[in-house]
Amino acid sequence: MSERPFMQLYVSDFIGDTLHLSTEQIGAYMLLLMAMWNAGGKLPADEAKLARVARMSVKKWKAIADDLMPFFEVDGETIWHNRLTKELQKSESKSQSRSAAGAEGGRAKALKDKEARLASAMPTPQHLPDTITRLPSEDARAPDPSSGFDQFWEAYPNKIGEPTARSAFLKALKRASLDEILAGARAYAAKPDDRQWCNPVKWLSEDRWKDRPAKPPEKPPPKANGLAHLQKPQSREEYIAAELARSERSFT
């Protein structure tokens, strides 16, 4: 049987179980356990062979065997160790599980490689010219919102808070068309100067492109005053004539 990669050793248990053994006996015990592990869990119940495993003479083995053999079970012509056998079975079970997983992974990789080779071997579809295969997408036909905002920003008179105005404009496009918003902005820009300008974010958020403001009342013509004759440009002759006429009226 092939050698196992490692043997589990419970140090605390081992030290507690061997307190009564000498250094030489502990060494022989460890050699027997390791040889038993590599041999698949059993050793021959033969004093000469066990002495050789423990690396001592048969005479020396017989001198320490009474202290060591209680650790082992004797089964006819072989000896075995109860705890070592259990650890060996667990190790072999884990090894088999890893081998099965490795084999499964190998099969999956082989299948994947085969599929890749088949895909590479398949003919590549002929590429058709872009003019045939490409159709304008919905996004390509739709107007660019950013260019629409630039038109709005150019038309709107009160240019403040551009970043937030851009965001409000994109939201407004969901409620009205670009033409409606632009028409409203141009109409708003033509309002009389005596009215306060609205913040563009507020104007967009409140759908102000729908506003139909009333026309301001017409201003009455300015009243004439006593200096009306001075407001009209006069020549020197006209000025002298007007002064003479005014003098005559004052003496009448």
Tab-separated table of C-alpha atoms in Angstrom:
chain	number	residue	atom	x	y	z
A	1	MET	CA	0.000	0.000	0.000
A	2	SER	CA	1.314	3.484	-0.866
A	3	GLU	CA	2.443	5.829	1.903
A	4	ARG	CA	0.018	8.396	3.254
A	5	PRO	CA	1.001	12.073	3.160
A	6	PHE	CA	0.617	12.692	6.903
A	7	MET	CA	-0.492	11.112	10.140
A	8	GLN	CA	-2.719	12.999	12.555
A	9	LEU	CA	-1.090	13.332	15.987
A	10	TYR	CA	-3.055	14.568	18.996
A	11	VAL	CA	-0.177	15.879	21.060
A	12	SER	CA	-1.991	16.397	24.367
A	13	ASP	CA	-3.505	12.911	24.288
A	14	PHE	CA	-0.193	11.346	23.287
A	15	ILE	CA	1.730	12.990	26.123
A	16	GLY	CA	-0.962	12.104	28.645
A	17	ASP	CA	-0.996	8.439	27.563
A	18	THR	CA	2.805	8.021	27.644
A	19	LEU	CA	3.725	9.669	30.940
A	20	HIS	CA	4.864	6.316	32.322
A	21	LEU	CA	7.146	5.532	29.361
A	22	SER	CA	10.851	6.246	29.115
A	23	THR	CA	12.364	8.230	26.285
A	24	GLU	CA	13.470	5.001	24.600
A	25	GLN	CA	10.009	3.479	24.925
A	26	ILE	CA	8.334	6.626	23.525
A	27	GLY	CA	10.683	6.511	20.528
A	28	ALA	CA	9.893	2.843	19.885
A	29	TYR	CA	6.163	3.531	20.249
A	30	MET	CA	6.308	6.366	17.698
A	31	LEU	CA	8.246	4.216	15.221
A	32	LEU	CA	5.641	1.458	15.518
A	33	LEU	CA	2.770	3.913	14.965
A	34	MET	CA	4.372	5.489	11.888
A	35	ALA	CA	5.222	2.104	10.354
A	36	MET	CA	1.673	0.924	11.031
A	37	TRP	CA	0.274	4.064	9.340
A	38	ASN	CA	2.311	3.464	6.199
A	39	ALA	CA	1.428	-0.238	6.202
A	40	GLY	CA	-2.303	0.437	6.095
A	41	GLY	CA	-3.080	0.055	9.790
A	42	LYS	CA	-1.532	-3.297	10.764
A	43	LEU	CA	1.861	-4.854	11.586
A	44	PRO	CA	2.817	-8.530	11.973
A	45	ALA	CA	2.635	-9.834	15.546
A	46	ASP	CA	6.216	-11.077	15.370
A	47	GLU	CA	8.782	-10.039	17.988
A	48	ALA	CA	11.722	-10.018	15.568
A	49	LYS	CA	9.874	-7.849	13.029
A	50	LEU	CA	8.559	-5.492	15.679
A	51	ALA	CA	12.063	-5.155	17.152
A	52	ARG	CA	13.382	-4.292	13.681
A	53	VAL	CA	10.669	-1.624	13.253
A	54	ALA	CA	11.574	-0.161	16.668
A	55	ARG	CA	15.270	-0.267	15.648
A	56	MET	CA	16.470	-2.324	18.573
A	57	SER	CA	17.517	-5.868	19.336
A	58	VAL	CA	14.995	-8.612	20.070
A	59	LYS	CA	16.351	-8.777	23.607
A	60	LYS	CA	15.762	-5.063	24.114
A	61	TRP	CA	12.309	-5.340	22.560
A	62	LYS	CA	11.324	-8.092	24.972
A	63	ALA	CA	12.445	-5.855	27.854
A	64	ILE	CA	10.073	-2.991	26.877
A	65	ALA	CA	7.273	-4.900	25.131
A	66	ASP	CA	5.220	-5.326	28.306
A	67	ASP	CA	4.883	-1.524	28.572
A	68	LEU	CA	4.149	-0.950	24.860
A	69	MET	CA	1.852	-3.794	23.832
A	70	PRO	CA	-1.121	-2.603	25.956
A	71	PHE	CA	-1.449	0.280	23.426
A	72	PHE	CA	-2.180	-2.206	20.613
A	73	GLU	CA	-4.820	-4.784	19.798
A	74	VAL	CA	-3.654	-8.275	18.796
A	75	ASP	CA	-5.670	-10.010	16.091
A	76	GLY	CA	-4.164	-13.399	15.348
A	77	GLU	CA	-0.964	-12.748	13.408
A	78	THR	CA	-1.266	-8.942	13.298
A	79	ILE	CA	-1.427	-6.033	15.691
A	80	TRP	CA	-3.299	-2.797	15.208
A	81	HIS	CA	-4.010	0.462	17.055
A	82	ASN	CA	-7.636	1.454	17.616
A	83	ARG	CA	-7.301	5.249	17.275
A	84	LEU	CA	-4.802	5.046	14.426
A	85	THR	CA	-7.222	2.835	12.476
A	86	LYS	CA	-10.019	5.413	12.834
A	87	GLU	CA	-7.744	8.268	11.726
A	88	LEU	CA	-6.567	6.189	8.793
A	89	GLN	CA	-10.134	5.553	7.657
A	90	LYS	CA	-10.961	9.278	7.856
A	91	SER	CA	-7.830	10.141	5.864
A	92	GLU	CA	-8.663	7.620	3.147
A	93	SER	CA	-12.255	8.910	2.937
A	94	LYS	CA	-11.055	12.498	2.456
A	95	SER	CA	-8.513	11.377	-0.123
A	96	GLN	CA	-11.196	9.565	-2.120
A	97	SER	CA	-13.485	12.614	-1.982
A	98	ARG	CA	-10.706	14.872	-3.274
A	99	SER	CA	-9.895	12.418	-6.046
A	100	ALA	CA	-13.541	12.253	-7.100
A	101	ALA	CA	-13.811	16.043	-7.099
A	102	GLY	CA	-10.623	16.320	-9.126
A	103	ALA	CA	-11.873	13.810	-11.662
A	104	GLU	CA	-15.183	15.649	-11.971
A	105	GLY	CA	-13.367	18.949	-12.432
A	106	GLY	CA	-11.150	17.360	-15.053
A	107	ARG	CA	-14.165	16.099	-16.981
A	108	ALA	CA	-15.820	19.515	-16.828
A	109	LYS	CA	-12.645	21.202	-18.090
A	110	ALA	CA	-12.275	18.662	-20.887
A	111	LEU	CA	-15.890	19.285	-21.945
A	112	LYS	CA	-15.344	23.040	-21.881
A	113	ASP	CA	-12.176	22.731	-23.973
A	114	LYS	CA	-14.019	20.519	-26.456
A	115	GLU	CA	-16.826	23.058	-26.792
A	116	ALA	CA	-14.269	25.820	-27.328
A	117	ARG	CA	-12.565	23.817	-30.081
A	118	LEU	CA	-15.907	23.123	-31.773
A	119	ALA	CA	-16.830	26.793	-31.589
A	120	SER	CA	-13.499	27.764	-33.152
A	121	ALA	CA	-13.993	25.233	-35.941
A	122	MET	CA	-17.427	26.568	-36.905
A	123	PRO	CA	-17.478	28.982	-39.884
A	124	THR	CA	-17.642	32.640	-38.969
A	125	PRO	CA	-20.826	34.378	-40.194
A	126	GLN	CA	-20.182	36.658	-43.148
A	127	HIS	CA	-20.068	40.306	-42.167
A	128	LEU	CA	-22.550	42.426	-44.067
A	129	PRO	CA	-21.992	46.118	-44.773
A	130	ASP	CA	-23.150	48.497	-42.092
A	131	THR	CA	-25.572	50.101	-44.533
A	132	ILE	CA	-27.499	46.816	-44.704
A	133	THR	CA	-27.249	45.463	-41.183
A	134	ARG	CA	-27.633	48.648	-39.195
A	135	LEU	CA	-30.958	50.272	-38.589
A	136	PRO	CA	-31.304	53.552	-36.768
A	137	SER	CA	-32.114	52.897	-33.146
A	138	GLU	CA	-34.726	54.731	-31.160
A	139	ASP	CA	-31.973	56.595	-29.345
A	140	ALA	CA	-30.417	57.659	-32.659
A	141	ARG	CA	-33.726	59.063	-33.919
A	142	ALA	CA	-34.524	60.841	-30.674
A	143	PRO	CA	-33.255	64.418	-30.276
A	144	ASP	CA	-30.279	64.934	-28.064
A	145	PRO	CA	-31.523	66.417	-24.742
A	146	SER	CA	-28.258	68.298	-24.249
A	147	SER	CA	-28.603	70.141	-27.570
A	148	GLY	CA	-32.214	70.958	-26.659
A	149	PHE	CA	-31.048	72.517	-23.415
A	150	ASP	CA	-28.513	74.638	-25.286
A	151	GLN	CA	-31.352	76.048	-27.390
A	152	PHE	CA	-33.420	76.714	-24.296
A	153	TRP	CA	-30.501	78.359	-22.504
A	154	GLU	CA	-29.895	80.651	-25.452
A	155	ALA	CA	-33.546	81.703	-25.549
A	156	TYR	CA	-34.098	82.106	-21.812
A	157	PRO	CA	-33.221	85.626	-20.615
A	158	ASN	CA	-32.280	84.992	-16.972
A	159	LYS	CA	-29.212	82.698	-17.211
A	160	ILE	CA	-28.450	81.620	-13.625
A	161	GLY	CA	-27.826	78.176	-12.059
A	162	GLU	CA	-27.061	76.330	-15.300
A	163	PRO	CA	-26.326	72.833	-13.772
A	164	THR	CA	-29.601	72.698	-11.830
A	165	ALA	CA	-31.439	74.268	-14.749
A	166	ARG	CA	-30.142	71.498	-17.028
A	167	SER	CA	-31.517	68.863	-14.659
A	168	ALA	CA	-34.888	70.625	-14.454
A	169	PHE	CA	-34.957	70.894	-18.253
A	170	LEU	CA	-34.479	67.129	-18.719
A	171	LYS	CA	-37.373	66.492	-16.345
A	172	ALA	CA	-39.520	69.047	-18.156
A	173	LEU	CA	-38.953	67.210	-21.456
A	174	LYS	CA	-40.984	64.338	-19.992
A	175	ARG	CA	-43.981	66.666	-19.629
A	176	ALA	CA	-43.728	68.733	-22.800
A	177	SER	CA	-42.038	68.773	-26.191
A	178	LEU	CA	-38.902	70.758	-26.932
A	179	ASP	CA	-40.824	73.059	-29.278
A	180	GLU	CA	-43.368	73.904	-26.563
A	181	ILE	CA	-40.661	74.778	-24.043
A	182	LEU	CA	-38.677	76.852	-26.550
A	183	ALA	CA	-41.783	78.756	-27.663
A	184	GLY	CA	-42.632	79.510	-24.047
A	185	ALA	CA	-39.075	80.657	-23.290
A	186	ARG	CA	-39.024	83.004	-26.285
A	187	ALA	CA	-42.400	84.452	-25.334
A	188	TYR	CA	-41.187	84.927	-21.775
A	189	ALA	CA	-38.053	86.706	-22.996
A	190	ALA	CA	-40.257	89.243	-24.797
A	191	LYS	CA	-42.056	90.313	-21.612
A	192	PRO	CA	-41.857	93.940	-20.467
A	193	ASP	CA	-38.706	94.885	-18.605
A	194	ASP	CA	-40.643	96.165	-15.593
A	195	ARG	CA	-41.477	92.598	-14.501
A	196	GLN	CA	-39.030	90.574	-12.409
A	197	TRP	CA	-37.249	87.670	-14.163
A	198	CYS	CA	-37.973	84.155	-12.865
A	199	ASN	CA	-35.239	81.665	-11.904
A	200	PRO	CA	-34.943	79.127	-14.793
A	201	VAL	CA	-35.283	76.141	-12.434
A	202	LYS	CA	-38.514	77.536	-10.997
A	203	TRP	CA	-39.746	78.441	-14.492
A	204	LEU	CA	-39.175	74.880	-15.761
A	205	SER	CA	-40.414	73.098	-12.631
A	206	GLU	CA	-43.700	75.036	-12.652
A	207	ASP	CA	-44.348	74.466	-16.395
A	208	ARG	CA	-44.244	78.206	-16.978
A	209	TRP	CA	-44.017	77.706	-20.744
A	210	LYS	CA	-47.811	77.349	-20.517
A	211	ASP	CA	-48.211	80.882	-19.093
A	212	ARG	CA	-50.327	83.381	-20.994
A	213	PRO	CA	-49.583	86.654	-19.155
A	214	ALA	CA	-51.886	89.636	-19.590
A	215	LYS	CA	-50.615	92.614	-21.536
A	216	PRO	CA	-49.556	95.539	-19.360
A	217	PRO	CA	-51.855	98.615	-19.476
A	218	GLU	CA	-50.888	101.234	-22.023
A	219	LYS	CA	-49.166	104.270	-20.553
A	220	PRO	CA	-50.961	107.616	-21.062
A	221	PRO	CA	-49.106	110.182	-23.201
A	222	PRO	CA	-46.999	112.626	-21.190
A	223	LYS	CA	-48.701	115.894	-20.243
A	224	ALA	CA	-47.493	119.108	-21.778
A	225	ASN	CA	-45.752	121.500	-19.427
A	226	GLY	CA	-44.822	125.129	-19.549
A	227	LEU	CA	-41.459	124.362	-21.001
A	228	ALA	CA	-42.817	122.567	-24.036
A	229	HIS	CA	-41.427	125.265	-26.279
A	230	LEU	CA	-37.957	124.469	-24.957
A	231	GLN	CA	-38.247	120.752	-25.624
A	232	LYS	CA	-38.649	121.235	-29.382
A	233	PRO	CA	-35.469	122.160	-31.244
A	234	GLN	CA	-35.722	125.766	-32.544
A	235	SER	CA	-33.690	127.836	-34.925
A	236	ARG	CA	-32.426	131.257	-33.850
A	237	GLU	CA	-35.074	133.047	-35.894
A	238	GLU	CA	-37.886	130.867	-34.441
A	239	TYR	CA	-36.641	131.488	-30.918
A	240	ILE	CA	-36.588	135.316	-31.402
A	241	ALA	CA	-40.063	135.279	-32.950
A	242	ALA	CA	-41.435	133.206	-30.069
A	243	GLU	CA	-39.924	135.507	-27.476
A	244	LEU	CA	-41.370	138.607	-29.189
A	245	ALA	CA	-44.813	136.999	-29.276
A	246	ARG	CA	-44.581	136.109	-25.600
A	247	SER	CA	-43.516	139.694	-24.760
A	248	GLU	CA	-46.461	141.132	-26.633
A	249	ARG	CA	-48.858	138.842	-24.751
A	250	SER	CA	-47.454	139.922	-21.428
A	251	PHE	CA	-48.093	143.627	-22.194
A	252	THR	CA	-51.579	143.126	-23.568
